[in-house]
GROMACS .gro file of C-alpha atoms in nm:
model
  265
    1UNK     CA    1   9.317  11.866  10.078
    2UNK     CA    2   9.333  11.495   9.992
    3UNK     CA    3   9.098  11.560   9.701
    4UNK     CA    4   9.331  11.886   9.580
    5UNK     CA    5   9.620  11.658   9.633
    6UNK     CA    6   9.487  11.406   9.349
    7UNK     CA    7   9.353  11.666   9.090
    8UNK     CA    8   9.725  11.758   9.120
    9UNK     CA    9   9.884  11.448   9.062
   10UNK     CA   10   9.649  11.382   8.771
   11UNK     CA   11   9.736  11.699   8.615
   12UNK     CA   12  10.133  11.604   8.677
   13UNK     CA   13  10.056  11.223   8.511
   14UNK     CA   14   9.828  11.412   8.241
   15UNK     CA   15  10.173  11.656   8.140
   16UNK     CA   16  10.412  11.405   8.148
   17UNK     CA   17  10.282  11.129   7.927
   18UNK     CA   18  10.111  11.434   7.691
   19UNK     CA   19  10.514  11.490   7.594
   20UNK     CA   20  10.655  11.130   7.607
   21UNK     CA   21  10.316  10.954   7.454
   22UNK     CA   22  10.467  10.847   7.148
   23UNK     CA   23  10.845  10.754   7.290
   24UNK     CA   24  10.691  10.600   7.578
   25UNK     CA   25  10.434  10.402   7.414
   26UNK     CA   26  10.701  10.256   7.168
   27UNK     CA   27  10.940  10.136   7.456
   28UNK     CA   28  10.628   9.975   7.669
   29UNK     CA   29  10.465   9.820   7.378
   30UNK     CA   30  10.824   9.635   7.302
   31UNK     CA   31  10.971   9.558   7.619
   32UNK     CA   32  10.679   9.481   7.873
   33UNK     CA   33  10.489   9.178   7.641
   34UNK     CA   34  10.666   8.961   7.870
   35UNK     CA   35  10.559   9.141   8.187
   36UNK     CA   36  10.234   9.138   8.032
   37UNK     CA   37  10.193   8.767   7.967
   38UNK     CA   38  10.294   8.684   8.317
   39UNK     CA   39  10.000   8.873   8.433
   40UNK     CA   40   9.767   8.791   8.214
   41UNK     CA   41   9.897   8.394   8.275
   42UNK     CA   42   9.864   8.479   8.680
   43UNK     CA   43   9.540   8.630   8.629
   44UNK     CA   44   9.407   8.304   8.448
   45UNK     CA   45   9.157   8.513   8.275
   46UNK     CA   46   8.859   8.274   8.107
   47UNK     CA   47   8.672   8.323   7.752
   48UNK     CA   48   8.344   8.493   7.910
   49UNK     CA   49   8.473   8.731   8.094
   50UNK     CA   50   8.478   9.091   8.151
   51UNK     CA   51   8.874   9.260   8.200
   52UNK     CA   52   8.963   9.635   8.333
   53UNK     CA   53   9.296   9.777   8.302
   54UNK     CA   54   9.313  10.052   8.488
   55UNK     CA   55   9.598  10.347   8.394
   56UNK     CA   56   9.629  10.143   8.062
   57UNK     CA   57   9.903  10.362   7.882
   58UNK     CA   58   9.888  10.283   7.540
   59UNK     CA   59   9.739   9.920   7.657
   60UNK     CA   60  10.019   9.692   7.702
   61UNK     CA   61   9.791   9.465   7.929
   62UNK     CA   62   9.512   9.540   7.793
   63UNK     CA   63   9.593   9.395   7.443
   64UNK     CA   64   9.733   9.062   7.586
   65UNK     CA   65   9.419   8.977   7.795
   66UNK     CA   66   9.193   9.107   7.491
   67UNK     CA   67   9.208   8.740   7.305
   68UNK     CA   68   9.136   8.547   7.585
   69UNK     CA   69   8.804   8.738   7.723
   70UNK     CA   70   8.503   8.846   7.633
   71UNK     CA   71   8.541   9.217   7.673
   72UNK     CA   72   8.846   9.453   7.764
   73UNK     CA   73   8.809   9.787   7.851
   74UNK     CA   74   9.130   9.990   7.913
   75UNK     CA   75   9.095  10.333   8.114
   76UNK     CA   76   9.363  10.626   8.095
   77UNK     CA   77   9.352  10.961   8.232
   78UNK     CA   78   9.601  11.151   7.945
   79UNK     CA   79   9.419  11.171   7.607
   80UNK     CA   80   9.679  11.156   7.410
   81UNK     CA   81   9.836  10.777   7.566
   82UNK     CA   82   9.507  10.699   7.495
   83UNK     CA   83   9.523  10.803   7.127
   84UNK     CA   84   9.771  10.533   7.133
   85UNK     CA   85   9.660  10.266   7.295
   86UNK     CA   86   9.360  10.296   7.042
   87UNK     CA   87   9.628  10.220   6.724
   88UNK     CA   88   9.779   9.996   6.903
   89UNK     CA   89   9.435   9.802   6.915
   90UNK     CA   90   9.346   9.848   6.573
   91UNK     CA   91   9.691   9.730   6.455
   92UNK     CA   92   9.623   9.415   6.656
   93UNK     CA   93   9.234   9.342   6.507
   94UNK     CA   94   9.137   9.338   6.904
   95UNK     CA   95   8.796   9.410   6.801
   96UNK     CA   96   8.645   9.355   7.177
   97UNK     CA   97   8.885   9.605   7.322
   98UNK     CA   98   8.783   9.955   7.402
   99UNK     CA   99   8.895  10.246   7.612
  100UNK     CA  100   8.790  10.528   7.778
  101UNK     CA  101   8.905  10.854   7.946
  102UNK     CA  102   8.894  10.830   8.331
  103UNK     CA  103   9.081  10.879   8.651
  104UNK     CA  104   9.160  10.572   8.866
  105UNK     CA  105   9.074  10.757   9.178
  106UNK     CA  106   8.680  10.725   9.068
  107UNK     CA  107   8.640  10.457   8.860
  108UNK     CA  108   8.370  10.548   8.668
  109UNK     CA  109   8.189  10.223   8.677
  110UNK     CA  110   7.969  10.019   8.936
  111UNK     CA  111   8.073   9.797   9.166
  112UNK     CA  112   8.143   9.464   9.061
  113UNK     CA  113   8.116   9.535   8.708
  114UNK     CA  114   8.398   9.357   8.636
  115UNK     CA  115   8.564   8.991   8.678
  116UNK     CA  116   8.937   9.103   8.647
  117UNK     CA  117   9.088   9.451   8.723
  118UNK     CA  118   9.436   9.501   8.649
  119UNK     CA  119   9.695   9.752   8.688
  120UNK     CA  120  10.030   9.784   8.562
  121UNK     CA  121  10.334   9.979   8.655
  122UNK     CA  122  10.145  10.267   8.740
  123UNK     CA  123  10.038  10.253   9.120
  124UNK     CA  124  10.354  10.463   9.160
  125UNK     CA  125  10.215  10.726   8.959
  126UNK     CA  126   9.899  10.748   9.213
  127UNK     CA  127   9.858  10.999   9.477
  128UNK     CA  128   9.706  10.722   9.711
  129UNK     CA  129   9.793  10.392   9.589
  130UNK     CA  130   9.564  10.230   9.911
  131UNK     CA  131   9.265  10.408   9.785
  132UNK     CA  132   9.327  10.307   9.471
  133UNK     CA  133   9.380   9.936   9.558
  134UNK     CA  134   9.067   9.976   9.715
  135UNK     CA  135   8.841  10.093   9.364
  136UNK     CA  136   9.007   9.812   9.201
  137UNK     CA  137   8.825   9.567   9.452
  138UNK     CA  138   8.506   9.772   9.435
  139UNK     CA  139   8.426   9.692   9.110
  140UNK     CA  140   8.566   9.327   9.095
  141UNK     CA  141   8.298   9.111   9.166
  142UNK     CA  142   8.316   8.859   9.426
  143UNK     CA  143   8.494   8.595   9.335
  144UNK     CA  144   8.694   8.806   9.107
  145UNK     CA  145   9.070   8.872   9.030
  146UNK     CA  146   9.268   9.175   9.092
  147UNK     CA  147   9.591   9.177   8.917
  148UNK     CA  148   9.873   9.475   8.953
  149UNK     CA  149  10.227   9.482   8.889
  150UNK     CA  150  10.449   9.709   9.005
  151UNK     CA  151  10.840   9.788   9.050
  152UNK     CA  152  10.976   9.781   9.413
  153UNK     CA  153  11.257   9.909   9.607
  154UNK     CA  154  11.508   9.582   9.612
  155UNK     CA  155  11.703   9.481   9.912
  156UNK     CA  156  11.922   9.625   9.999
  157UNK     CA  157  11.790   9.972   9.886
  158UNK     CA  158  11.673  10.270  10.070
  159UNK     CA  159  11.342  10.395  10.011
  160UNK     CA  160  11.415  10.695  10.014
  161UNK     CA  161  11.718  10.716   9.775
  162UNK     CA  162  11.534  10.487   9.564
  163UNK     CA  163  11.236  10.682   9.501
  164UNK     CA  164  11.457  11.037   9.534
  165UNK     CA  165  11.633  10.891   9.182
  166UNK     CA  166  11.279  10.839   9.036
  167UNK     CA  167  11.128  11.137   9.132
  168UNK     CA  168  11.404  11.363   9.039
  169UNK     CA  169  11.363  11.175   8.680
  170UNK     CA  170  10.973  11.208   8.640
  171UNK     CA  171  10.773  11.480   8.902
  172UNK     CA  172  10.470  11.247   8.834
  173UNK     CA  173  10.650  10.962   9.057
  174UNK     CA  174  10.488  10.942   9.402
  175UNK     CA  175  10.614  10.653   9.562
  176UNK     CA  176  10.774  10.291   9.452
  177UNK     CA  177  10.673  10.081   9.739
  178UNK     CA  178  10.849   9.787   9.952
  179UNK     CA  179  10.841   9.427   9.865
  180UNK     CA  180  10.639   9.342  10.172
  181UNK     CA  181  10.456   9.685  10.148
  182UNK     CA  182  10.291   9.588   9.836
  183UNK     CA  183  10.072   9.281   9.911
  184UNK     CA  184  10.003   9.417  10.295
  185UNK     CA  185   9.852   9.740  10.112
  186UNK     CA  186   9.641   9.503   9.856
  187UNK     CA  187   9.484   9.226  10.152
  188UNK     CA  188   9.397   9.608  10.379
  189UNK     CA  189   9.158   9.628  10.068
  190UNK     CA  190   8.994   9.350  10.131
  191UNK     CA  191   9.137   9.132   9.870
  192UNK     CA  192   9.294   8.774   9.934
  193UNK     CA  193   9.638   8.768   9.807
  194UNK     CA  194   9.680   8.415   9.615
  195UNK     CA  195  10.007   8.468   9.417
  196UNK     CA  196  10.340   8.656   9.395
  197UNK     CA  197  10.601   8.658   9.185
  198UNK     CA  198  10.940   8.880   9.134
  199UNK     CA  199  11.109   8.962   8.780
  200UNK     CA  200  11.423   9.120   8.752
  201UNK     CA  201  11.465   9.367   8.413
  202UNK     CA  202  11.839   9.475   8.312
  203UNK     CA  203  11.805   9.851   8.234
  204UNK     CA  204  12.024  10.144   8.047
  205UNK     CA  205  12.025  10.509   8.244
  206UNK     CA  206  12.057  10.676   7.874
  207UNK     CA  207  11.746  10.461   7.757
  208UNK     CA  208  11.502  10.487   8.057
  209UNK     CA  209  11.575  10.869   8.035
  210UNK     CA  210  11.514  10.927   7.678
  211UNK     CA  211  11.181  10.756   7.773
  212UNK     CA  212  11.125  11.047   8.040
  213UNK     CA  213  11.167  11.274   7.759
  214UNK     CA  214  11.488  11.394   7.882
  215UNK     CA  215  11.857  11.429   7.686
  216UNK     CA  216  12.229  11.382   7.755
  217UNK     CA  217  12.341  11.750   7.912
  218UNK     CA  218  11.981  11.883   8.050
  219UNK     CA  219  11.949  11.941   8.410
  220UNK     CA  220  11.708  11.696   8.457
  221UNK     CA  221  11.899  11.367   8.310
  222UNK     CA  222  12.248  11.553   8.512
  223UNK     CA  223  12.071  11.565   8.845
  224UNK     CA  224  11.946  11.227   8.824
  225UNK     CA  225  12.216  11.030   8.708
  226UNK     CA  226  12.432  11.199   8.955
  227UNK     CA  227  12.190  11.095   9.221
  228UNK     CA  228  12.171  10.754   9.022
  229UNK     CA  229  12.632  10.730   9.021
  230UNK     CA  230  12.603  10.783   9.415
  231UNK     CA  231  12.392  10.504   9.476
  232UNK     CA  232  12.648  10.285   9.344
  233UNK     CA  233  12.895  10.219   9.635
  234UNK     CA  234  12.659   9.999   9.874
  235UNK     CA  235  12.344   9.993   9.616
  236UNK     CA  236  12.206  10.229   9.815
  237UNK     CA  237  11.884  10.252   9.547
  238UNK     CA  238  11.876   9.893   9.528
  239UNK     CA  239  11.883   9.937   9.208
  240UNK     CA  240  12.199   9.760   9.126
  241UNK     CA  241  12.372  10.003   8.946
  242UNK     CA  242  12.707   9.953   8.728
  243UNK     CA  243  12.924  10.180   8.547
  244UNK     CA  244  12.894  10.087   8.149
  245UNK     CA  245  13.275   9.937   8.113
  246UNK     CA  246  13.290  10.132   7.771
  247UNK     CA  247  13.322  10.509   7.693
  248UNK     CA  248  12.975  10.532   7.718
  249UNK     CA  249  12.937  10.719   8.038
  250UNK     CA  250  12.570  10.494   8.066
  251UNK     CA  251  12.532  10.297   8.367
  252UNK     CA  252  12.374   9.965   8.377
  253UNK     CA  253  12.091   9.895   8.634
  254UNK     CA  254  11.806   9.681   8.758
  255UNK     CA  255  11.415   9.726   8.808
  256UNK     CA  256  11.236   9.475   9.046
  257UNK     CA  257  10.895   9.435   9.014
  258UNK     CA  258  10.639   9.272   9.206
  259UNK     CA  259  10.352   9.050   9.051
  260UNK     CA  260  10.044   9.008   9.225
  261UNK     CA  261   9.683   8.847   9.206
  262UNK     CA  262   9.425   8.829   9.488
  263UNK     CA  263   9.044   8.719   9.502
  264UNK     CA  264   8.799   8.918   9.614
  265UNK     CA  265   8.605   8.714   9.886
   0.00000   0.00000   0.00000
């Protein structure tokens, strides 16, 4: 069942960024360099070593460690995000960057292959993100990094609300976990959690849901920003939502997300 469960959720992940690669890949690749950099500056990556971004998207991460390693290698399970990240290499001469088709539930690689794995905004797109955390530190070698960055449900949000907004937006959403769930789920993988950080990111409802694929008026975008308008009163989504003050009918909110590197002893 658990196996079913994941061919699933890779076929939901697989249809969803298929139809939003290019829009999606456009809004990452401008408004996550930051996120990126922190990671990468967390990570502390050195010149002769060997980096694995795992559910790369069109390689955000993956091109900001690429200068400052060896060898990156960016995996992706939807073809087409893929197709992007591959541009998005070329138009940035990183020469020592490469990627390849694969599902982060098997890594298709031995253990300890590599000296940094990293992961971002995507363990909420994974049917078990513990199991996952867990082929991240198989093939990290001892001594090695594991770096992932994720959003999280902010105080004083529900987790349920929270996660009811995102899933009603995106069907490939599984769950956005707690501040203090996150690093408790990485150290059960037998990683040693050496650094957190929290960034705050000022968001537009029309904007993140044109980069969902979805328009002003279809029953998708209704549904969730009506779900998104009731959260307001008490920030039950602790997302920190605000009516746009203009004509607009967008409202303003906030994405949390949780930074994190650990050592594999």
């Amino acid at each position: 069942m658990a196996q079913e469960n994941s061919h699933q959720q890779r076929d939901r992940v697989r249809e969803r960024f298929t139809r939003t690669a290019e829009v999606f890949s456009s809004f990452v690749l401008t408004t996550r360099t930051a996120d990126a950099e922190l990671l990468v500056e967390m990570a502390a990556p050195r010149g002769g070593e060997c980096v694995l971004d795992v559910a790369c998207g069109p390689g955000t991460f993956a091109l900001q460690f690429a200068p400052r390693v060896q060898t990156a290698v960016g995996l992706d399970v939807t073809p087409a995000i893929l197709a992007q990240a591959r541009a998005a290499a070329v138009a940035a001469g990183a020469s020592n960057l490469f990627f390849v088709n694969g599902d982060s539930a098997a890594l298709p690689f031995a253990a300890g292959t590599f000296d940094i794995v990293c992961c971002g905004y995507s363990l909420h797109h994974m049917s078990d993100a513990a199991a996952a955390l867990r082929e991240f530190a198989r093939v990290v070698r001892r001594g090695g990094r594991v770096a992932v960055a994720d959003m999280v449900v902010a105080p004083p949000g529900s987790f349920a609300v929270n996660n009811a907004i995102e899933q009603a937006r995106d069907s490939s959403h599984v769950r956005t976990l707690l501040p203090d769930e996150f690093p408790s789920m990485v150290e059960a993988a037998g990683l040693r959690v050496s650094e957190c950080r929290t960034t705050v990111s000022p968001r537009s409802f029309k904007s993140w849901m044109s980069v969902g694929g979805w328009k002003l008026g279809e029953e998708t975008y209704e549904a969730t920003r009506r779900l998104m308008a009731q959260s307001i009163e008490g920030d039950t989504s602790g997302f920190h939502p605000l009516l746009a003050e203009d004509d607009s009918g967008d409202i303003h909110f906030q994405q949390t997300t949780l930074f994190i590197v650990a050592e594999k002893p």
